[in-house]
Coordinates of C-alpha atoms in Angstrom, one line a residue:
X1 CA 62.4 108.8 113.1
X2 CA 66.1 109.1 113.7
X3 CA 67.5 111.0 110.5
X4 CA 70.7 109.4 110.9
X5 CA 72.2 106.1 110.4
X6 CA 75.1 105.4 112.5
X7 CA 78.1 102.7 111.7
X8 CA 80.8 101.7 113.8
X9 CA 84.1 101.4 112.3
X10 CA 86.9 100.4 114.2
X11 CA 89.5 103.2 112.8
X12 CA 86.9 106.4 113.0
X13 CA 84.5 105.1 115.8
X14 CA 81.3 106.4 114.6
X15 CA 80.4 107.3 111.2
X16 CA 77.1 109.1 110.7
X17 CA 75.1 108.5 107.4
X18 CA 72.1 110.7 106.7
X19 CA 68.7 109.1 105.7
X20 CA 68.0 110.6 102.5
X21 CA 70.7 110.3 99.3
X22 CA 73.7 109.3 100.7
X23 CA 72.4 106.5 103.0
X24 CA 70.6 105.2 99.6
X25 CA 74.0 104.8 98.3
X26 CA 75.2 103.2 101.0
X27 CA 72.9 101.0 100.8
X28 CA 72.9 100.2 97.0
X29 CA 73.9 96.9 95.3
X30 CA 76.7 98.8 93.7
X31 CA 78.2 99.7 96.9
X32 CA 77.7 96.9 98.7
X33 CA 79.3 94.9 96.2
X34 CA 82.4 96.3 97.5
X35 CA 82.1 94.3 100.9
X36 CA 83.1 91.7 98.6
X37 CA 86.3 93.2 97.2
X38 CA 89.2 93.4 99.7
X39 CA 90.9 97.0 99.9
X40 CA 94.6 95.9 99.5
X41 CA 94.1 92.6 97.2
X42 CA 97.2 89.9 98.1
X43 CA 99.0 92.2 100.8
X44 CA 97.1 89.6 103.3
X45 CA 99.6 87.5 102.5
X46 CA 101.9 89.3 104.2
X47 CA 99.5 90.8 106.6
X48 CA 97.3 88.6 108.0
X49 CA 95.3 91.4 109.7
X50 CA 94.7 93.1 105.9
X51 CA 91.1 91.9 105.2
X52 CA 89.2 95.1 105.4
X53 CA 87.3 95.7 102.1
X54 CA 86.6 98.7 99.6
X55 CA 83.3 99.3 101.2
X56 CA 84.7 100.1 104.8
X57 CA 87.5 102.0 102.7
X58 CA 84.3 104.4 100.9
X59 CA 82.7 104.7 104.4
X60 CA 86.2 105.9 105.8
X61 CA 86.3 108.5 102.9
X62 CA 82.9 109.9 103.3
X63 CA 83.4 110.3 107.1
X64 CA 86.7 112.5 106.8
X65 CA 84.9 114.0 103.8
X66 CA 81.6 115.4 106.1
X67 CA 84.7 116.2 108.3
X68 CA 86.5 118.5 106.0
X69 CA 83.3 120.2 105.0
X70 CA 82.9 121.1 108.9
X71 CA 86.2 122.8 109.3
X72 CA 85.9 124.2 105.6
X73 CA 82.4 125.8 106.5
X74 CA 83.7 126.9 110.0
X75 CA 86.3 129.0 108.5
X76 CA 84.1 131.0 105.9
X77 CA 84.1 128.7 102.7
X78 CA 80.5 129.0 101.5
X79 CA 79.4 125.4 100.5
X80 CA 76.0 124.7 99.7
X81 CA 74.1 121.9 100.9
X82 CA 73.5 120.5 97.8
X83 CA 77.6 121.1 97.4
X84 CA 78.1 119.5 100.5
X85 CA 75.8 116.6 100.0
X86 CA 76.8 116.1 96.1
X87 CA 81.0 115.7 97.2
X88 CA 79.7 113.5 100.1
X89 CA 78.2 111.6 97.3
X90 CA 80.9 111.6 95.2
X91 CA 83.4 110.1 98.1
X92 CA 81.1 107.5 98.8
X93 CA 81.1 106.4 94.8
X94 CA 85.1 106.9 94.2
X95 CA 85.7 103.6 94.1
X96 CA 82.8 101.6 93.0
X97 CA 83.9 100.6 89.9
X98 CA 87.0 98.7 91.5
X99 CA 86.9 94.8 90.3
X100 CA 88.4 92.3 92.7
X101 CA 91.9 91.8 93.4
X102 CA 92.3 96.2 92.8
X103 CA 94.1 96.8 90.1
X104 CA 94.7 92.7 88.5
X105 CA 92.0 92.8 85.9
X106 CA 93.7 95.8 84.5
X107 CA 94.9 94.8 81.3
X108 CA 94.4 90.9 82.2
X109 CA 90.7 90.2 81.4
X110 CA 89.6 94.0 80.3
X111 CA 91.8 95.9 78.5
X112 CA 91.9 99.7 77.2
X113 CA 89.3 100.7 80.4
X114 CA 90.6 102.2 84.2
X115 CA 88.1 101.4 86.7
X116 CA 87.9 105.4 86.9
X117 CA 85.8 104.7 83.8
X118 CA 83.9 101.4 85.1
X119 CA 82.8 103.8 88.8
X120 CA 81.4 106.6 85.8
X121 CA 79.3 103.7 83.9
X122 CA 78.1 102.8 87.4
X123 CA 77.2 106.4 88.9
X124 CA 75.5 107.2 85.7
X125 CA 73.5 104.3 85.9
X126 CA 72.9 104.8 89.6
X127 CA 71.5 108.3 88.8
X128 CA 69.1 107.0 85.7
X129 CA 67.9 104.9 88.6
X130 CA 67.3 107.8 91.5
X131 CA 66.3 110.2 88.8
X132 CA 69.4 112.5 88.6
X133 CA 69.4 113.6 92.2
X134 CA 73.8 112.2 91.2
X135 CA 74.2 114.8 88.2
X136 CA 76.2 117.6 90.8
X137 CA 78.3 114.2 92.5
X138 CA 79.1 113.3 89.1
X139 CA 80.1 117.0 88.0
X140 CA 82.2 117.2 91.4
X141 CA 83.7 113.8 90.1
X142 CA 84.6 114.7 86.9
X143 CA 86.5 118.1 87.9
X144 CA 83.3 120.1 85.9
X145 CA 82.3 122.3 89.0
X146 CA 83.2 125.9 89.1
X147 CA 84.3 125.2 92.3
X148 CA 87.5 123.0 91.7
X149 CA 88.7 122.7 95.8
X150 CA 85.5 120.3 96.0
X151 CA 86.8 118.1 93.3
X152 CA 90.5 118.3 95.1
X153 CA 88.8 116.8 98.1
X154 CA 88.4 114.0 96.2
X155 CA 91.3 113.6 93.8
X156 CA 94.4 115.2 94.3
X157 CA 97.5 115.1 97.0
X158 CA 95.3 116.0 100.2
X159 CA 92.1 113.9 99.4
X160 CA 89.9 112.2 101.6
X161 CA 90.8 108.7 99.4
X162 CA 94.4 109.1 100.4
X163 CA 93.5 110.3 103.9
X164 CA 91.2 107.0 104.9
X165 CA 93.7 104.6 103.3
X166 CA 96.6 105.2 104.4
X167 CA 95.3 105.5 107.7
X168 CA 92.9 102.4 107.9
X169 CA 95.7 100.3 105.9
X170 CA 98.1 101.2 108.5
X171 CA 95.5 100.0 110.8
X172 CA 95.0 96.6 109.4
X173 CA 98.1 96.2 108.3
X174 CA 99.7 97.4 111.8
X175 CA 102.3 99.0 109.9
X176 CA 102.3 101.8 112.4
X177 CA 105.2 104.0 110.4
X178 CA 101.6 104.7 108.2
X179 CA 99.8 105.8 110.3
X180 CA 99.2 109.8 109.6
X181 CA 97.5 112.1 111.7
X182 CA 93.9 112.6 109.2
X183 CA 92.1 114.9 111.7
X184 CA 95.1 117.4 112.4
X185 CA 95.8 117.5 108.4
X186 CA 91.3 118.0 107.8
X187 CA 91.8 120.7 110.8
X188 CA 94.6 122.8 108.6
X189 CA 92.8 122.5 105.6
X190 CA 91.7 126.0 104.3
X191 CA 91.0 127.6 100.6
X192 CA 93.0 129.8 98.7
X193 CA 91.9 131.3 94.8
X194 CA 90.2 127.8 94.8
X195 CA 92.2 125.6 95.6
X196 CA 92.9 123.8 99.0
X197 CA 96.0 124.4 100.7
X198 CA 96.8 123.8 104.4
X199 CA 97.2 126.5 107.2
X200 CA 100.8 127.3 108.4
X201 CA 100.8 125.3 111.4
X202 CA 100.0 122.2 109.3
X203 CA 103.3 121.9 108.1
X204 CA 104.7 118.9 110.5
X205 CA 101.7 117.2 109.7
X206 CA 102.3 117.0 105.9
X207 CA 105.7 116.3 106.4
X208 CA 104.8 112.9 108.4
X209 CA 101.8 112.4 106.1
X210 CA 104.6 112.6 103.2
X211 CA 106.9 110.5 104.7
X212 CA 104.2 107.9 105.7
X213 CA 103.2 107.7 102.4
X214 CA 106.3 106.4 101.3
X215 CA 106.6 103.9 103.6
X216 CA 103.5 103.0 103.1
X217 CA 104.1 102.3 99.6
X218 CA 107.3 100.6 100.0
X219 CA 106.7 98.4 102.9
X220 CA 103.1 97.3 101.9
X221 CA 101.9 98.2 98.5
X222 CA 105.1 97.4 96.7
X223 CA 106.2 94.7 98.9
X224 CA 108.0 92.6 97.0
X225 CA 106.0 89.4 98.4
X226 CA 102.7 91.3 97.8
X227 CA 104.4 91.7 94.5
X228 CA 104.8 88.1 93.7
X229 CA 101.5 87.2 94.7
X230 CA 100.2 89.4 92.8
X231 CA 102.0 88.4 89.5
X232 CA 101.2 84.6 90.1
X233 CA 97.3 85.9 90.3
X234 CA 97.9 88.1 87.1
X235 CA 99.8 85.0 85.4
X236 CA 96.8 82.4 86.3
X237 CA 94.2 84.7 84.5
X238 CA 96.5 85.2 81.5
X239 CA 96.6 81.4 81.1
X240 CA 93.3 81.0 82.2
X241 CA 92.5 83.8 78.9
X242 CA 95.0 81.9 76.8
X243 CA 93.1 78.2 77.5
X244 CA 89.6 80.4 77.0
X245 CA 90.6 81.5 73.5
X246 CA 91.8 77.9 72.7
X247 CA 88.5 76.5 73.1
X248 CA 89.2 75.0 76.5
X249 CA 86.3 74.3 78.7
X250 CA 87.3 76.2 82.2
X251 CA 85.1 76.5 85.4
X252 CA 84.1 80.1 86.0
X253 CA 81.7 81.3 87.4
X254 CA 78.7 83.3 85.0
X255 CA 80.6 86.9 85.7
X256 CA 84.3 85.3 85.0
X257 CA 83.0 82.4 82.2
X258 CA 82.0 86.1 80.3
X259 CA 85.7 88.0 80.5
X260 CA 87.5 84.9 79.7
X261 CA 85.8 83.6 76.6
X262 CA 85.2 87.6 75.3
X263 CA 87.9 90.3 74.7
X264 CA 86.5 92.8 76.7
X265 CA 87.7 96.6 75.9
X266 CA 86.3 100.2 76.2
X267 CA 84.4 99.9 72.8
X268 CA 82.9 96.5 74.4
X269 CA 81.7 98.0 77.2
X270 CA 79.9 101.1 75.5
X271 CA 78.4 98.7 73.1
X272 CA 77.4 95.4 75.2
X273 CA 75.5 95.5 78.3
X274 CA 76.2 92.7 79.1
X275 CA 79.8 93.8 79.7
X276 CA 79.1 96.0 82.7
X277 CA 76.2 93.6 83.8
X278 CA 78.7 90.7 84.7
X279 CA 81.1 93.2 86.0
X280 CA 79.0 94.4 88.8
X281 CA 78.8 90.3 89.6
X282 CA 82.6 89.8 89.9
X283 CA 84.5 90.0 93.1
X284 CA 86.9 88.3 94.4
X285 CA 84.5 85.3 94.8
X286 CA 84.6 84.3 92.0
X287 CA 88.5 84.8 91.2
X288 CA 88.5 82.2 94.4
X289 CA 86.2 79.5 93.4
X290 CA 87.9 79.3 89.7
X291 CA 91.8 79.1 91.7
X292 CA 90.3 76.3 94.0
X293 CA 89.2 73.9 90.7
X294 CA 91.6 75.5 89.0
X295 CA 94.6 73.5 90.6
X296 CA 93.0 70.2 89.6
X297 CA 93.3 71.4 85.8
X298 CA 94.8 69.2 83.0
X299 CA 96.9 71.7 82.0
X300 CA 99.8 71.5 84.0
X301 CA 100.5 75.7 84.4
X302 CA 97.1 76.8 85.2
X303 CA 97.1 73.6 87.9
X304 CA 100.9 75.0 89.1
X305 CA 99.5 78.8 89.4
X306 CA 96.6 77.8 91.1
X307 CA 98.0 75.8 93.5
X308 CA 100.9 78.5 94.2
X309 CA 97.8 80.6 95.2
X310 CA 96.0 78.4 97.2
X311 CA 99.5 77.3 98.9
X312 CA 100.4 80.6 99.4
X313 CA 103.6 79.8 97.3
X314 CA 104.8 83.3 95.7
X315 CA 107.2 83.7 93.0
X316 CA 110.3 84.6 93.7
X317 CA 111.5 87.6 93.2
X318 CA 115.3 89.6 92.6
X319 CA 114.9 93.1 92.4
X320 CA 117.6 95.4 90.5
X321 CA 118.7 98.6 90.1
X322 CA 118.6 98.2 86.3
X323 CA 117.1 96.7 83.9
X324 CA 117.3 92.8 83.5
X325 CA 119.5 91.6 80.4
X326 CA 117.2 89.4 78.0
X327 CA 120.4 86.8 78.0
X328 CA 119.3 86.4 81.7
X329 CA 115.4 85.7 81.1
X330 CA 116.0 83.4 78.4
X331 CA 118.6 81.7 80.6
X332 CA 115.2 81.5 83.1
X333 CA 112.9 80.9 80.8
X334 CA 115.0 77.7 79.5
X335 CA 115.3 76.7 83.0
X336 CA 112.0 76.9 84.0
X337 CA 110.8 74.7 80.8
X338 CA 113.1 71.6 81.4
X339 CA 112.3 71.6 84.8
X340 CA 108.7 71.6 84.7
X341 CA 108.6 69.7 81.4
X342 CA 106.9 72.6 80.2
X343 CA 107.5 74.4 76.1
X344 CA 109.8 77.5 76.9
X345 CA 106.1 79.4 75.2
X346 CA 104.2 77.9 78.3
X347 CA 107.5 79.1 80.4
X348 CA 106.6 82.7 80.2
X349 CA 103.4 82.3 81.9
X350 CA 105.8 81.7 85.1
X351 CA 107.6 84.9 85.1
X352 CA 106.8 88.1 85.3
X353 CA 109.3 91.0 84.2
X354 CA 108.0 94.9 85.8
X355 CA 109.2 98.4 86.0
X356 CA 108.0 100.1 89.4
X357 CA 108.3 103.6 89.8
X358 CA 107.1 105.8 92.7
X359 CA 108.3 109.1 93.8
X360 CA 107.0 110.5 97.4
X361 CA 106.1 114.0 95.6
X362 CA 106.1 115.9 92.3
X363 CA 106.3 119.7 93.0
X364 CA 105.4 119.8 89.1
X365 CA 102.1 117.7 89.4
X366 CA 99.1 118.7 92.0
X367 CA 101.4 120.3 94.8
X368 CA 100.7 121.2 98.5
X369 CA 101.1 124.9 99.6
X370 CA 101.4 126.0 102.8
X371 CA 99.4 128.9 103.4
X372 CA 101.6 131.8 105.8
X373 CA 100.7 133.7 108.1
X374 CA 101.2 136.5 106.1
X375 CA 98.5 135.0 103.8
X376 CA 101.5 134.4 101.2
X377 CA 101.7 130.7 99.7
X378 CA 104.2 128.4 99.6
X379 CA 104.8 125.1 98.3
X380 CA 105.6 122.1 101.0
X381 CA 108.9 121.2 99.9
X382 CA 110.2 125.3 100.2
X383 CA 107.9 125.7 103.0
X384 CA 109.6 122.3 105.2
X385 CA 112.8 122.6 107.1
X386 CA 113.0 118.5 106.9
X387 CA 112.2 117.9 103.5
X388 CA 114.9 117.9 100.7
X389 CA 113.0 118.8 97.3
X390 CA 115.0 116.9 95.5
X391 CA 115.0 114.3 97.7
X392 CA 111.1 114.7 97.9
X393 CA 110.9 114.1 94.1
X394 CA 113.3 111.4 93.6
X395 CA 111.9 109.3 91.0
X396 CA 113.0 105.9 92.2
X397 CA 112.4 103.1 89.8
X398 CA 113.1 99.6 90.8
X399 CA 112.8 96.1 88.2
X400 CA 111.3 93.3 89.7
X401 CA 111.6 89.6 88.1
X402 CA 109.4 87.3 89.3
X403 CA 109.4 83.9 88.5
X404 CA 108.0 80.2 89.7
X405 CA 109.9 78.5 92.2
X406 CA 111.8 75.0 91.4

């Protein structure tokens, strides 16, 4: 029997799976719940093209990862199988404890808990299940290997996660400015003292990748459309919460029905099972079917949300350079209350007030060095004739108001 499984995906071409471990991840309910989970949320409605999901996102990662373990190897890193297979593992998991929407239920319907936290709950159960053949993936995870590079591959400024996305959401998105060169940057990548750094002749490549990354950022996951959407979703859960706790009878599905009418935190999870059970249901299925009765509600702002969703009606959105005076959101909120013959209490649940800050690099936080010929290091942003440092770690913060249209 063939010992491989092979996929085709239309950014890599094919990506080879090994029978054995990691093709039983693959193939587990945990991962494949993320076929139900899109990879970049509302950006779709912005780009139509953006429907691929967190599952083709994991494969993407796990290919470029049994790439990098190729060159690393070829070059005279000594990686054990077991290494080898355990941070293929690891790739594979990275995101599996993502809920729908990425990052929406975040302090919405579960408070106090990262999805970083949710993907360990799941890997640990996953490896009660295959009888801790996932203990070294989870080590590898959690940054509690001796050898740390393995844990960079998957969490730091050159990983594989950063790598497949940017890539394969400059695919989808056809946002070609994003589109970095993965294989040259996997093809530079070498260890120093443990920790990965990239060969000399890498250097152009990290520049684009850096500069892509921005853009990226900028023109598709902060777009101020993708933005809006997003805050209308956000809003329409808040409500949703708000009619929940009131004793309002909502439609929801079993998974949703359990995070509206519960407040759901760390402690909660740890404590009820039934917590992580009905996560593992939720996708963005459900979010759906809820919006699509939703906008037949009796109350009139979960009905006006809803149907800004299903309409593809986004707030509107100003964006400034400072902060917004609180003369001018009560001016809004006031305005937004008479006009929709709404309480200026209900009002707030149609704007959305948020701080976004991203700088391209932080030469303080997990840099990239630039390993010289003369085996000296050096870090990207001394190393690069094009990029300013200072320019490079800019910390530009932008406020966006968002708020239903009249």
């Amino acid at each position: 029997m063939n010992d491989i499984k092979t996929i085709i995906d239309p950014v890599f071409g094919f990506i080879n799976v090994p029978r054995g471990l990691l093709l039983q991840i693959v193939k587990h309910p945990l991962m494949q719940r993320l076929s139900r989970i899109k990879q970049l949320g509302m950006a779709s409605v912005v780009y139509p093209g953006a429907q691929h999901t967190r599952f083709q996102h994991s494969l993407g990662a796990f290919h470029l990862m049994s790439e990098a373990i190729k060159v690393l190897s070829q070059k005279g890193i000594f990686i054990f199988d077991s290494e080898a297979e355990a941070v293929q593992a690891a790739i594979l998991m990275h995101d599996i404890g993502h809920g729908p929407f990425s990052h929406v239920l975040e302090n919405t319907l579960i408070h106090g808990i990262s999805h970083e936290e949710i993907s360990l709950m799941m890997m640990d159960k996953m490896n009660k299940e295959m009888g801790g053949e996932l203990t070294l993936a989870i080590k590898i995870f959690r940054d509690e290997y001796p050898k740390r590079f393995l844990h960079q591959l998957i969490s730091s400024q050159l990983d594989m996660d950063r790598l497949d996305y940017l890539r394969r959401d400059s695919f989808f998105t056809g946002v070609t400015e994003g589109n970095i060169g993965s294989a040259r940057i996997i093809k530079m990548l070498n260890v120093v003292d443990d920790q990965l750094v990239i060969d000399y002749k890498g250097i152009y490549s990290i520049e684009n990748y850096l500069t892509s990354r921005r853009l990226m950022y900028w023109q598709v996951y902060l777009h101020k459309t993708t933005v809006a959407c997003e805050k209308v979703l956000v809003n329409a859960l808040l409500r949703a919460k708000k009619l929940a706790s009131e004793g309002v009878e909502l439609f929801a599905s079993p998974a949703l029905h359990y995070f509206l009418y519960n407040d759901v935190d760390a402690a909660h999870f740890h404590t009820d099972s039934e917590a992580l059970k009905h996560y593992v249901d939720l996708d963005d299925n459900d979010i759906w079917s809820a919006v699509k009765v939703w906008k037949d509600s009796d109350d009139k702002v979960l009905a006006l949300l809803s149907n800004d969703l299903i309409e593809r009606r986004p707030f509107r959105v100003e964006i400034h350079d400072e902060e917004v005076s609180d003369e001018r959101i009560a001016e809004l909120r006031k305005e937004l209350a008479e006009h929709f013959g709404i309480t200026p209490e209900d009002a707030w649940f149609l704007i959305s007030l948020n701080t976004i800050q991203k700088d391209m690099y932080d030469i303080h936080d997990d840099h990239i060095s630039i390993l010289n010929k003369d085996n000296t290091l050096k870090d990207i942003a001394e190393a690069s004739e094009i990029l300013n440092v200072e320019l490079l770690s800019k910390k530009i913060r932008k406020y966006y108001l968002c708020y239903q249209r009249m």
